[in-house]
């Protein structure tokens, strides 16, 4: 019942706002920043943030938020990030993860990567139904957010790439809904994930999904299809 206790900690509305804010940043968050985002006093924010740590939903550490070191740099401040552990509750108990891992192991052993991707693309197409392909990155982010990918926009705003050119905007995702199985079978599951998103977003529309793995993020990114039309 430990997971139930952890999830129950989010019942308090202030605590939930703090958790959602920290989780959405994808980086360490200090108490002052979290308090301002949640619209509460720093002492109250600290109380709830530490409760979230004890519940196992957040992890805490300390660092100097000034960016300086040495004498006069100030004391390290407590910072928070989302915990890496997964939490889930099923009543009655279910074990879909083991089933998924066994199926993935069998598919990988039988060389069914292409068949799995074709099925995933058909599923994405079917779920999109008669709706037209996503019309842009904003619409794509809504689709991704609804499925738990936690998308965020990167690039643009004056940023430049390694060659000094204007950086194109790319949607990256802080969460992979298939993370547990993807860790054990990355080529198989990441390929399936890409194919599913191609179907959901629409392969012939103005956005496209492609592989671009980064540690701690989904292996797929979404960008404007015109980025690669020369």
Coordinates of N, CA and C in Angstrom, one line a residue:
X1 N 0.8 -1.2 0.0 CA 0.0 0.0 0.0 C 0.9 1.3 0.0
X2 N 2.2 1.1 -0.1 CA 3.0 2.3 -0.1 C 2.7 3.3 -1.2
X3 N 2.4 2.7 -2.4 CA 2.1 3.6 -3.5 C 0.8 4.4 -3.3
X4 N -0.1 3.8 -2.6 CA -1.4 4.5 -2.3 C -1.1 5.6 -1.4
X5 N -0.3 5.4 -0.4 CA 0.1 6.5 0.6 C 0.8 7.6 -0.2
X6 N 1.7 7.3 -1.1 CA 2.4 8.3 -1.8 C 1.4 9.2 -2.7
X7 N 0.5 8.5 -3.4 CA -0.4 9.2 -4.3 C -1.4 10.0 -3.4
X8 N -1.8 9.5 -2.3 CA -2.7 10.2 -1.4 C -2.1 11.5 -0.9
X9 N -0.8 11.6 -0.9 CA -0.2 12.9 -0.5 C -0.5 14.0 -1.4
X10 N -1.0 13.7 -2.6 CA -1.3 14.7 -3.6 C -2.7 15.2 -3.5
X11 N -3.5 14.7 -2.5 CA -4.8 15.1 -2.3 C -4.9 16.6 -1.9
X12 N -3.9 17.0 -1.1 CA -3.9 18.4 -0.7 C -3.7 19.3 -1.9
X13 N -4.5 20.3 -2.2 CA -4.4 21.1 -3.4 C -3.1 21.9 -3.5
X14 N -2.6 22.4 -2.4 CA -1.3 23.2 -2.5 C -0.2 22.2 -2.8
X15 N -0.2 21.1 -2.1 CA 0.9 20.1 -2.3 C 0.9 19.6 -3.8
X16 N -0.3 19.4 -4.3 CA -0.4 19.0 -5.7 C 0.1 20.0 -6.7
X17 N -0.2 21.3 -6.4 CA 0.3 22.4 -7.3 C 1.8 22.4 -7.2
X18 N 2.4 22.3 -6.0 CA 3.8 22.3 -5.9 C 4.5 21.1 -6.6
X19 N 3.9 19.9 -6.5 CA 4.4 18.8 -7.2 C 4.4 18.9 -8.7
X20 N 3.2 19.4 -9.2 CA 3.1 19.6 -10.6 C 4.0 20.6 -11.2
X21 N 4.3 21.7 -10.4 CA 5.2 22.7 -10.9 C 6.6 22.1 -10.9
X22 N 7.1 21.5 -9.9 CA 8.4 20.9 -9.8 C 8.6 19.9 -11.0
X23 N 7.6 19.0 -11.1 CA 7.7 18.0 -12.1 C 7.8 18.5 -13.5
X24 N 7.1 19.6 -13.8 CA 7.1 20.2 -15.1 C 8.3 20.9 -15.5
X25 N 9.2 21.3 -14.5 CA 10.4 22.1 -14.9 C 11.5 21.2 -15.5
X26 N 11.6 20.0 -15.1 CA 12.7 19.2 -15.6 C 14.1 19.6 -15.1
X27 N 14.1 20.2 -13.9 CA 15.4 20.7 -13.3 C 15.1 20.9 -11.8
X28 N 16.2 21.3 -11.1 CA 16.1 21.5 -9.7 C 15.3 22.8 -9.5
X29 N 14.4 22.8 -8.5 CA 13.6 24.0 -8.2 C 13.8 24.3 -6.7
X30 N 14.1 25.6 -6.4 CA 14.2 26.1 -5.0 C 12.9 26.4 -4.4
X31 N 12.9 26.5 -3.1 CA 11.7 26.8 -2.3 C 11.0 28.1 -2.7
X32 N 11.8 29.1 -2.9 CA 11.2 30.4 -3.2 C 10.5 30.4 -4.6
X33 N 11.1 29.8 -5.5 CA 10.5 29.6 -6.9 C 9.2 28.8 -6.8
X34 N 9.3 27.7 -6.1 CA 8.1 26.8 -6.0 C 7.0 27.6 -5.3
X35 N 7.3 28.3 -4.2 CA 6.3 29.0 -3.4 C 5.6 30.1 -4.3
X36 N 6.4 30.8 -5.1 CA 5.9 31.8 -5.9 C 5.0 31.2 -7.0
X37 N 5.4 30.1 -7.6 CA 4.6 29.5 -8.6 C 3.2 29.0 -8.1
X38 N 3.3 28.5 -6.8 CA 2.0 27.9 -6.2 C 1.2 29.0 -5.5
X39 N 1.8 30.2 -5.4 CA 1.0 31.3 -4.8 C 0.9 31.1 -3.3
X40 N 1.9 30.6 -2.6 CA 1.8 30.4 -1.2 C 3.1 31.0 -0.5
X41 N 3.1 31.1 0.8 CA 4.3 31.6 1.5 C 5.4 30.5 1.4
X42 N 6.7 31.0 1.5 CA 7.8 30.1 1.4 C 7.8 29.0 2.5
X43 N 7.4 29.4 3.8 CA 7.4 28.4 4.8 C 6.4 27.3 4.6
X44 N 5.2 27.7 4.1 CA 4.2 26.7 3.7 C 4.7 25.8 2.6
X45 N 5.3 26.4 1.6 CA 5.8 25.6 0.5 C 6.9 24.6 1.0
X46 N 7.8 25.1 1.8 CA 8.8 24.2 2.4 C 8.2 23.0 3.1
X47 N 7.2 23.3 3.9 CA 6.5 22.2 4.6 C 5.9 21.2 3.7
X48 N 5.2 21.6 2.6 CA 4.6 20.6 1.7 C 5.7 20.0 0.8
X49 N 6.7 20.7 0.4 CA 7.7 20.1 -0.4 C 8.4 19.0 0.3
X50 N 8.7 19.2 1.6 CA 9.4 18.2 2.4 C 8.5 17.0 2.6
X51 N 7.2 17.2 2.7 CA 6.2 16.1 2.8 C 6.2 15.3 1.5
X52 N 6.4 15.9 0.4 CA 6.4 15.2 -0.9 C 7.7 14.4 -1.0
X53 N 8.8 14.9 -0.4 CA 10.0 14.1 -0.3 C 9.8 12.9 0.5
X54 N 9.2 13.0 1.7 CA 9.0 11.9 2.6 C 8.1 10.9 1.9
X55 N 7.2 11.3 1.1 CA 6.2 10.4 0.4 C 6.9 9.7 -0.8
X56 N 8.1 10.2 -1.1 CA 8.8 9.5 -2.3 C 8.5 10.1 -3.6
X57 N 7.7 11.2 -3.7 CA 7.3 11.8 -4.9 C 8.3 12.8 -5.4
X58 N 9.1 13.4 -4.5 CA 10.1 14.4 -4.9 C 11.5 13.9 -4.3
X59 N 12.6 14.3 -4.9 CA 13.9 14.1 -4.3 C 14.5 15.5 -4.0
X60 N 15.2 15.6 -2.9 CA 15.8 16.9 -2.5 C 17.3 16.8 -2.5
X61 N 17.9 18.0 -2.6 CA 19.4 18.2 -2.5 C 19.6 19.6 -2.1
X62 N 20.8 20.0 -2.3 CA 21.2 21.4 -1.9 C 22.2 21.9 -2.9
X63 N 22.2 23.2 -3.2 CA 23.2 23.9 -4.0 C 23.0 25.4 -3.9
X64 N 24.0 26.1 -4.3 CA 24.0 27.6 -4.2 C 23.2 28.1 -5.4
X65 N 22.1 28.7 -5.2 CA 21.3 29.2 -6.3 C 21.9 30.5 -6.9
X66 N 22.9 31.1 -6.3 CA 23.5 32.3 -6.9 C 24.4 32.0 -8.1
X67 N 24.8 30.7 -8.2 CA 25.8 30.4 -9.2 C 27.2 30.7 -8.9
X68 N 27.5 31.3 -7.7 CA 28.8 31.6 -7.2 C 29.3 30.6 -6.3
X69 N 30.6 30.6 -6.0 CA 31.2 29.7 -5.0 C 32.2 30.5 -4.2
X70 N 32.7 29.9 -3.1 CA 33.7 30.6 -2.3 C 33.1 31.5 -1.3
X71 N 33.9 32.3 -0.6 CA 33.4 33.2 0.5 C 32.4 34.2 -0.1
X72 N 31.3 34.5 0.6 CA 30.3 35.4 0.1 C 29.3 34.9 -0.8
X73 N 29.4 33.6 -1.2 CA 28.5 33.0 -2.2 C 27.2 32.7 -1.5
X74 N 27.1 32.7 -0.2 CA 25.9 32.3 0.5 C 25.8 30.8 0.8
X75 N 24.8 30.5 1.6 CA 24.7 29.1 2.0 C 23.9 28.3 0.9
X76 N 24.2 27.0 0.7 CA 23.5 26.2 -0.2 C 22.0 26.2 0.1
X77 N 21.1 26.3 -0.8 CA 19.7 26.2 -0.6 C 19.1 24.8 -1.0
X78 N 18.0 24.5 -0.4 CA 17.4 23.2 -0.6 C 16.7 23.3 -2.0
X79 N 16.9 22.3 -2.8 CA 16.2 22.2 -4.1 C 15.5 20.9 -4.3
X80 N 14.6 20.8 -5.2 CA 13.7 19.7 -5.4 C 13.6 19.3 -6.9
X81 N 13.6 18.0 -7.1 CA 13.3 17.5 -8.4 C 12.3 16.3 -8.3
X82 N 11.6 16.0 -9.4 CA 10.7 14.8 -9.3 C 11.5 13.5 -9.1
X83 N 11.0 12.7 -8.3 CA 11.6 11.4 -8.0 C 11.6 10.5 -9.2
X84 N 12.6 9.7 -9.4 CA 12.7 8.8 -10.5 C 11.8 7.6 -10.4
X85 N 11.5 7.2 -9.2 CA 10.6 6.0 -9.0 C 9.2 6.2 -9.5
X86 N 8.6 5.1 -10.1 CA 7.3 5.2 -10.6 C 6.3 4.8 -9.5
X87 N 5.1 5.4 -9.5 CA 4.1 5.1 -8.6 C 2.8 4.7 -9.3
X88 N 2.2 3.6 -9.0 CA 0.9 3.2 -9.6 C 0.1 2.4 -8.6
X89 N -1.2 2.5 -8.8 CA -2.1 1.8 -8.0 C -3.2 1.1 -8.9
X90 N -3.4 -0.2 -8.6 CA -4.5 -0.9 -9.4 C -5.3 -1.7 -8.4
X91 N -6.6 -1.6 -8.4 CA -7.5 -2.3 -7.5 C -8.5 -3.0 -8.3
X92 N -8.6 -4.3 -8.4 CA -7.7 -5.2 -7.7 C -6.3 -5.2 -8.4
X93 N -5.3 -5.9 -7.8 CA -4.0 -5.9 -8.3 C -3.9 -6.4 -9.8
X94 N -3.1 -5.7 -10.6 CA -2.8 -6.2 -12.0 C -1.3 -6.0 -12.2
X95 N -0.8 -6.8 -13.2 CA 0.6 -6.8 -13.5 C 0.8 -6.7 -15.0
X96 N 0.4 -5.6 -15.6 CA 0.6 -5.4 -17.0 C 2.0 -5.2 -17.4
X97 N 2.9 -4.8 -16.5 CA 4.3 -4.6 -16.9 C 5.0 -5.9 -17.2
X98 N 4.7 -6.9 -16.4 CA 5.3 -8.2 -16.7 C 4.8 -8.8 -18.0
X99 N 3.5 -8.6 -18.2 CA 3.0 -9.1 -19.5 C 3.6 -8.3 -20.7
X100 N 3.8 -7.0 -20.5 CA 4.4 -6.2 -21.6 C 5.9 -6.6 -21.9
X101 N 6.6 -6.9 -20.8 CA 8.0 -7.3 -20.9 C 8.1 -8.7 -21.6
X102 N 7.2 -9.6 -21.2 CA 7.3 -10.9 -21.8 C 6.9 -10.9 -23.3
X103 N 5.9 -10.1 -23.6 CA 5.6 -9.9 -25.1 C 6.7 -9.2 -25.8
X104 N 7.3 -8.2 -25.2 CA 8.4 -7.5 -25.9 C 9.6 -8.5 -26.1
X105 N 9.9 -9.3 -25.1 CA 11.0 -10.3 -25.2 C 10.7 -11.3 -26.3
X106 N 9.5 -11.7 -26.4 CA 9.1 -12.7 -27.5 C 9.2 -12.0 -28.9
X107 N 8.7 -10.8 -29.0 CA 8.7 -10.1 -30.2 C 10.1 -9.8 -30.7
X108 N 11.0 -9.4 -29.8 CA 12.4 -9.1 -30.1 C 13.1 -10.4 -30.6
X109 N 12.8 -11.5 -29.8 CA 13.4 -12.8 -30.2 C 13.0 -13.3 -31.5
X110 N 11.7 -13.0 -31.9 CA 11.2 -13.5 -33.2 C 11.5 -12.5 -34.3
X111 N 12.1 -11.4 -34.0 CA 12.4 -10.4 -35.1 C 11.1 -9.7 -35.6
X112 N 10.2 -9.4 -34.7 CA 8.9 -8.8 -35.1 C 8.9 -7.3 -35.0
X113 N 10.1 -6.7 -35.1 CA 10.1 -5.2 -34.9 C 9.2 -4.5 -36.0
X114 N 9.4 -4.9 -37.2 CA 8.6 -4.3 -38.3 C 7.1 -4.5 -38.1
X115 N 6.7 -5.7 -37.8 CA 5.3 -6.0 -37.6 C 4.8 -5.1 -36.4
X116 N 5.5 -5.0 -35.3 CA 5.1 -4.2 -34.2 C 4.9 -2.8 -34.6
X117 N 5.9 -2.2 -35.3 CA 5.8 -0.8 -35.7 C 4.6 -0.6 -36.6
X118 N 4.3 -1.6 -37.5 CA 3.2 -1.4 -38.4 C 1.9 -1.4 -37.6
X119 N 1.8 -2.3 -36.6 CA 0.6 -2.3 -35.7 C 0.5 -1.0 -34.9
X120 N 1.6 -0.5 -34.4 CA 1.6 0.8 -33.7 C 1.1 1.9 -34.6
X121 N 1.6 2.0 -35.8 CA 1.2 3.1 -36.7 C -0.3 3.0 -37.0
X122 N -0.8 1.7 -37.2 CA -2.2 1.6 -37.4 C -3.0 2.0 -36.2
X123 N -2.5 1.7 -35.0 CA -3.3 2.1 -33.8 C -3.3 3.6 -33.7
X124 N -2.2 4.3 -34.0 CA -2.2 5.7 -34.0 C -3.1 6.3 -35.0
X125 N -3.2 5.8 -36.2 CA -4.1 6.2 -37.2 C -5.5 6.0 -36.8
X126 N -5.8 4.9 -36.2 CA -7.2 4.6 -35.7 C -7.6 5.5 -34.6
X127 N -6.7 5.8 -33.7 CA -7.1 6.7 -32.6 C -7.3 8.2 -33.1
X128 N -6.5 8.6 -34.1 CA -6.7 9.9 -34.7 C -8.0 9.9 -35.5
X129 N -8.4 8.8 -36.1 CA -9.6 8.7 -36.8 C -9.7 9.6 -38.0
X130 N -10.8 10.3 -38.2 CA -11.0 11.1 -39.3 C -10.4 12.5 -39.1
X131 N -9.8 12.8 -38.0 CA -9.3 14.1 -37.7 C -8.0 14.3 -38.6
X132 N -7.9 15.5 -39.1 CA -6.8 15.9 -40.0 C -5.5 15.8 -39.2
X133 N -4.3 15.6 -39.9 CA -3.0 15.6 -39.2 C -2.8 16.9 -38.4
X134 N -2.1 16.9 -37.3 CA -1.8 18.0 -36.5 C -1.4 19.2 -37.3
X135 N -1.9 20.4 -37.1 CA -1.6 21.5 -37.9 C -0.4 22.3 -37.5
X136 N 0.2 22.0 -36.4 CA 1.4 22.7 -36.0 C 1.9 22.1 -34.7
X137 N 3.0 22.7 -34.2 CA 3.6 22.2 -32.9 C 2.7 22.4 -31.7
X138 N 1.9 23.5 -31.7 CA 1.0 23.7 -30.5 C 0.0 22.6 -30.4
X139 N -0.6 22.3 -31.6 CA -1.6 21.2 -31.6 C -1.0 19.9 -31.2
X140 N 0.2 19.6 -31.8 CA 0.9 18.4 -31.4 C 1.2 18.3 -29.9
X141 N 1.5 19.4 -29.3 CA 1.8 19.4 -27.9 C 0.5 19.0 -27.1
X142 N -0.6 19.5 -27.5 CA -1.9 19.1 -26.9 C -2.1 17.6 -26.9
X143 N -1.9 17.0 -28.1 CA -2.0 15.6 -28.3 C -1.1 14.8 -27.4
X144 N 0.2 15.2 -27.3 CA 1.2 14.6 -26.5 C 0.9 14.7 -25.0
X145 N 0.5 15.9 -24.6 CA 0.2 16.1 -23.2 C -0.9 15.3 -22.7
X146 N -1.9 15.1 -23.6 CA -3.1 14.3 -23.2 C -2.7 12.8 -23.0
X147 N -1.6 12.4 -23.6 CA -1.2 11.0 -23.5 C 0.0 10.9 -22.5
X148 N 0.3 11.9 -21.7 CA 1.2 11.8 -20.6 C 2.7 12.0 -21.0
X149 N 3.0 12.5 -22.2 CA 4.4 12.6 -22.7 C 5.1 13.8 -22.0
X150 N 4.4 14.8 -21.5 CA 4.9 16.0 -20.9 C 5.8 16.7 -21.8
X151 N 5.2 17.2 -22.9 CA 6.0 17.9 -24.0 C 6.4 19.3 -23.5
X152 N 7.6 19.7 -24.0 CA 8.0 21.1 -23.8 C 8.7 21.6 -25.1
X153 N 8.6 22.9 -25.4 CA 9.2 23.4 -26.6 C 10.6 23.8 -26.4
X154 N 11.5 23.5 -27.3 CA 12.9 23.8 -27.2 C 13.4 24.5 -28.5
X155 N 14.3 25.4 -28.3 CA 14.8 26.1 -29.5 C 14.0 27.4 -29.8
X156 N 14.4 28.1 -30.9 CA 13.7 29.3 -31.2 C 14.1 30.4 -30.2
X157 N 13.4 31.5 -30.2 CA 13.6 32.6 -29.2 C 15.0 33.1 -29.3
X158 N 15.7 33.1 -30.4 CA 17.0 33.7 -30.6 C 18.1 32.7 -30.4
X159 N 17.8 31.4 -30.0 CA 18.8 30.4 -29.8 C 19.5 30.0 -31.1
X160 N 20.7 29.6 -31.0 CA 21.5 29.2 -32.2 C 22.0 27.7 -32.0
X161 N 22.2 27.0 -33.1 CA 22.8 25.7 -33.1 C 24.3 25.8 -33.1
X162 N 24.9 24.6 -33.2 CA 26.4 24.6 -33.1 C 27.1 25.3 -34.2
X163 N 26.4 25.5 -35.4 CA 27.0 26.2 -36.5 C 26.6 27.7 -36.5
X164 N 26.0 28.2 -35.5 CA 25.7 29.6 -35.4 C 24.4 29.9 -36.1
X165 N 23.7 28.9 -36.7 CA 22.4 29.2 -37.4 C 21.3 29.2 -36.3
X166 N 20.2 29.9 -36.7 CA 19.0 30.0 -35.9 C 18.5 28.6 -35.6
X167 N 18.3 28.3 -34.3 CA 17.9 26.9 -33.9 C 16.4 26.8 -34.2
X168 N 16.0 25.6 -34.8 CA 14.6 25.3 -35.1 C 13.9 24.9 -33.8
X169 N 12.7 25.1 -33.7 CA 11.9 24.7 -32.5 C 11.6 23.2 -32.6
X170 N 11.8 22.6 -31.5 CA 11.6 21.1 -31.4 C 10.8 20.8 -30.1
X171 N 9.8 20.0 -30.2 CA 9.1 19.5 -29.0 C 9.8 18.3 -28.5
X172 N 10.3 18.4 -27.3 CA 10.9 17.3 -26.6 C 9.9 16.9 -25.5
X173 N 10.1 15.6 -25.0 CA 9.1 15.1 -24.0 C 9.9 14.6 -22.8
X174 N 9.5 15.1 -21.6 CA 10.1 14.7 -20.4 C 9.7 13.3 -19.9
X175 N 8.7 12.8 -20.4 CA 8.2 11.5 -19.9 C 7.9 10.5 -21.1
X176 N 8.3 9.3 -20.9 CA 7.9 8.2 -21.9 C 6.9 7.3 -21.2
X177 N 5.7 7.2 -21.7 CA 4.7 6.3 -21.1 C 5.1 4.9 -21.1
X178 N 6.1 4.5 -21.9 CA 6.6 3.1 -22.0 C 7.9 2.9 -21.4
X179 N 8.3 3.8 -20.5 CA 9.7 3.9 -19.9 C 10.2 2.5 -19.4
X180 N 9.4 1.9 -18.5 CA 9.8 0.7 -17.9 C 10.2 -0.4 -18.9
X181 N 9.4 -0.6 -19.9 CA 9.7 -1.6 -20.9 C 10.8 -1.2 -21.9
X182 N 10.8 0.2 -22.2 CA 11.8 0.7 -23.1 C 13.2 0.6 -22.5
X183 N 13.3 0.6 -21.2 CA 14.6 0.4 -20.6 C 15.2 -0.9 -20.9
X184 N 14.4 -1.9 -21.0 CA 14.9 -3.3 -21.2 C 15.0 -3.6 -22.7
X185 N 14.1 -3.1 -23.5 CA 14.0 -3.4 -24.9 C 14.0 -2.1 -25.8
X186 N 15.1 -1.3 -25.7 CA 15.0 0.1 -26.3 C 14.7 0.1 -27.8
X187 N 15.4 -0.7 -28.6 CA 15.2 -0.5 -30.1 C 13.7 -0.9 -30.4
X188 N 13.3 -2.0 -29.8 CA 11.9 -2.5 -30.1 C 10.8 -1.5 -29.7
X189 N 10.9 -1.0 -28.4 CA 9.9 -0.2 -27.8 C 10.0 1.3 -28.4
X190 N 11.2 1.8 -28.5 CA 11.3 3.1 -29.1 C 10.8 3.2 -30.5
X191 N 11.1 2.1 -31.3 CA 10.6 2.1 -32.6 C 9.1 2.1 -32.7
X192 N 8.5 1.3 -31.7 CA 7.0 1.2 -31.6 C 6.5 2.6 -31.2
X193 N 7.1 3.3 -30.3 CA 6.7 4.6 -29.9 C 6.7 5.6 -31.0
X194 N 7.7 5.6 -31.8 CA 7.8 6.5 -32.9 C 6.7 6.2 -33.9
X195 N 6.5 4.9 -34.2 CA 5.4 4.6 -35.2 C 4.0 5.0 -34.7
X196 N 3.8 4.8 -33.4 CA 2.5 5.2 -32.8 C 2.3 6.7 -32.9
X197 N 3.3 7.5 -32.6 CA 3.2 9.0 -32.7 C 3.1 9.4 -34.2
X198 N 3.7 8.7 -35.1 CA 3.5 9.0 -36.5 C 2.0 8.9 -36.9
X199 N 1.4 7.9 -36.4 CA 0.0 7.7 -36.7 C -0.9 8.7 -36.0
X200 N -0.6 9.0 -34.7 CA -1.4 9.9 -33.9 C -1.3 11.4 -34.5
X201 N -0.1 11.8 -34.9 CA 0.1 13.1 -35.4 C -0.2 13.3 -36.9
X202 N -0.1 12.2 -37.6 CA -0.4 12.2 -39.0 C 0.9 12.4 -39.8
X203 N 1.3 11.4 -40.6 CA 2.6 11.4 -41.3 C 2.6 12.4 -42.4
X204 N 1.5 12.8 -42.9 CA 1.5 13.7 -44.1 C 1.2 15.2 -43.7
X205 N 1.2 15.5 -42.4 CA 0.9 16.8 -42.0 C 2.2 17.7 -41.8
X206 N 2.0 18.9 -41.3 CA 3.1 19.9 -41.2 C 4.1 19.6 -40.0
X207 N 3.8 18.5 -39.2 CA 4.8 18.2 -38.2 C 5.2 16.7 -38.4
X208 N 6.3 16.4 -37.9 CA 6.8 15.0 -38.0 C 7.5 14.6 -36.7
X209 N 7.5 13.3 -36.4 CA 8.2 12.7 -35.3 C 9.4 12.0 -35.8
X210 N 10.5 12.1 -35.0 CA 11.7 11.4 -35.3 C 12.5 11.0 -34.1
X211 N 13.4 10.1 -34.2 CA 14.3 9.7 -33.1 C 15.3 10.7 -32.8
X212 N 15.5 11.0 -31.5 CA 16.6 11.9 -31.0 C 16.7 11.7 -29.5
X213 N 17.3 10.6 -29.1 CA 17.3 10.2 -27.7 C 18.2 11.1 -26.9
X214 N 17.7 11.4 -25.7 CA 18.5 12.1 -24.7 C 18.2 11.4 -23.3
X215 N 19.2 11.3 -22.5 CA 19.1 10.7 -21.1 C 17.9 11.4 -20.4
X216 N 17.0 10.6 -19.8 CA 16.0 11.1 -19.0 C 14.8 11.6 -19.7
X217 N 14.8 11.5 -21.1 CA 13.6 12.0 -21.8 C 13.1 10.9 -22.8
X218 N 12.0 11.2 -23.4 CA 11.5 10.3 -24.4 C 12.4 10.3 -25.6
X219 N 12.5 9.1 -26.3 CA 13.5 9.0 -27.4 C 13.0 9.7 -28.6
X220 N 11.8 10.1 -28.7 CA 11.2 10.7 -29.9 C 11.0 12.2 -29.7
X221 N 11.3 13.0 -30.7 CA 11.0 14.4 -30.7 C 10.1 14.7 -31.8
X222 N 9.4 15.9 -31.8 CA 8.5 16.3 -32.8 C 8.9 17.7 -33.3
X223 N 8.9 17.9 -34.6 CA 9.3 19.1 -35.2 C 8.5 19.5 -36.4
X224 N 8.6 20.7 -36.9 CA 7.9 21.1 -38.1 C 8.6 20.3 -39.3
X225 N 7.8 19.7 -40.1 CA 8.3 18.9 -41.2 C 9.0 19.8 -42.2
X226 N 8.8 21.1 -42.2 CA 9.5 22.0 -43.1 C 11.0 22.2 -42.7
X227 N 11.3 21.8 -41.5 CA 12.7 21.9 -41.0 C 13.6 21.1 -41.8
X228 N 13.1 20.0 -42.5 CA 14.0 19.1 -43.2 C 13.6 19.0 -44.7
X229 N 13.0 20.0 -45.2 CA 12.7 20.0 -46.6 C 13.7 20.7 -47.5
X230 N 14.9 21.1 -46.9 CA 15.9 21.7 -47.6 C 15.7 23.2 -47.7

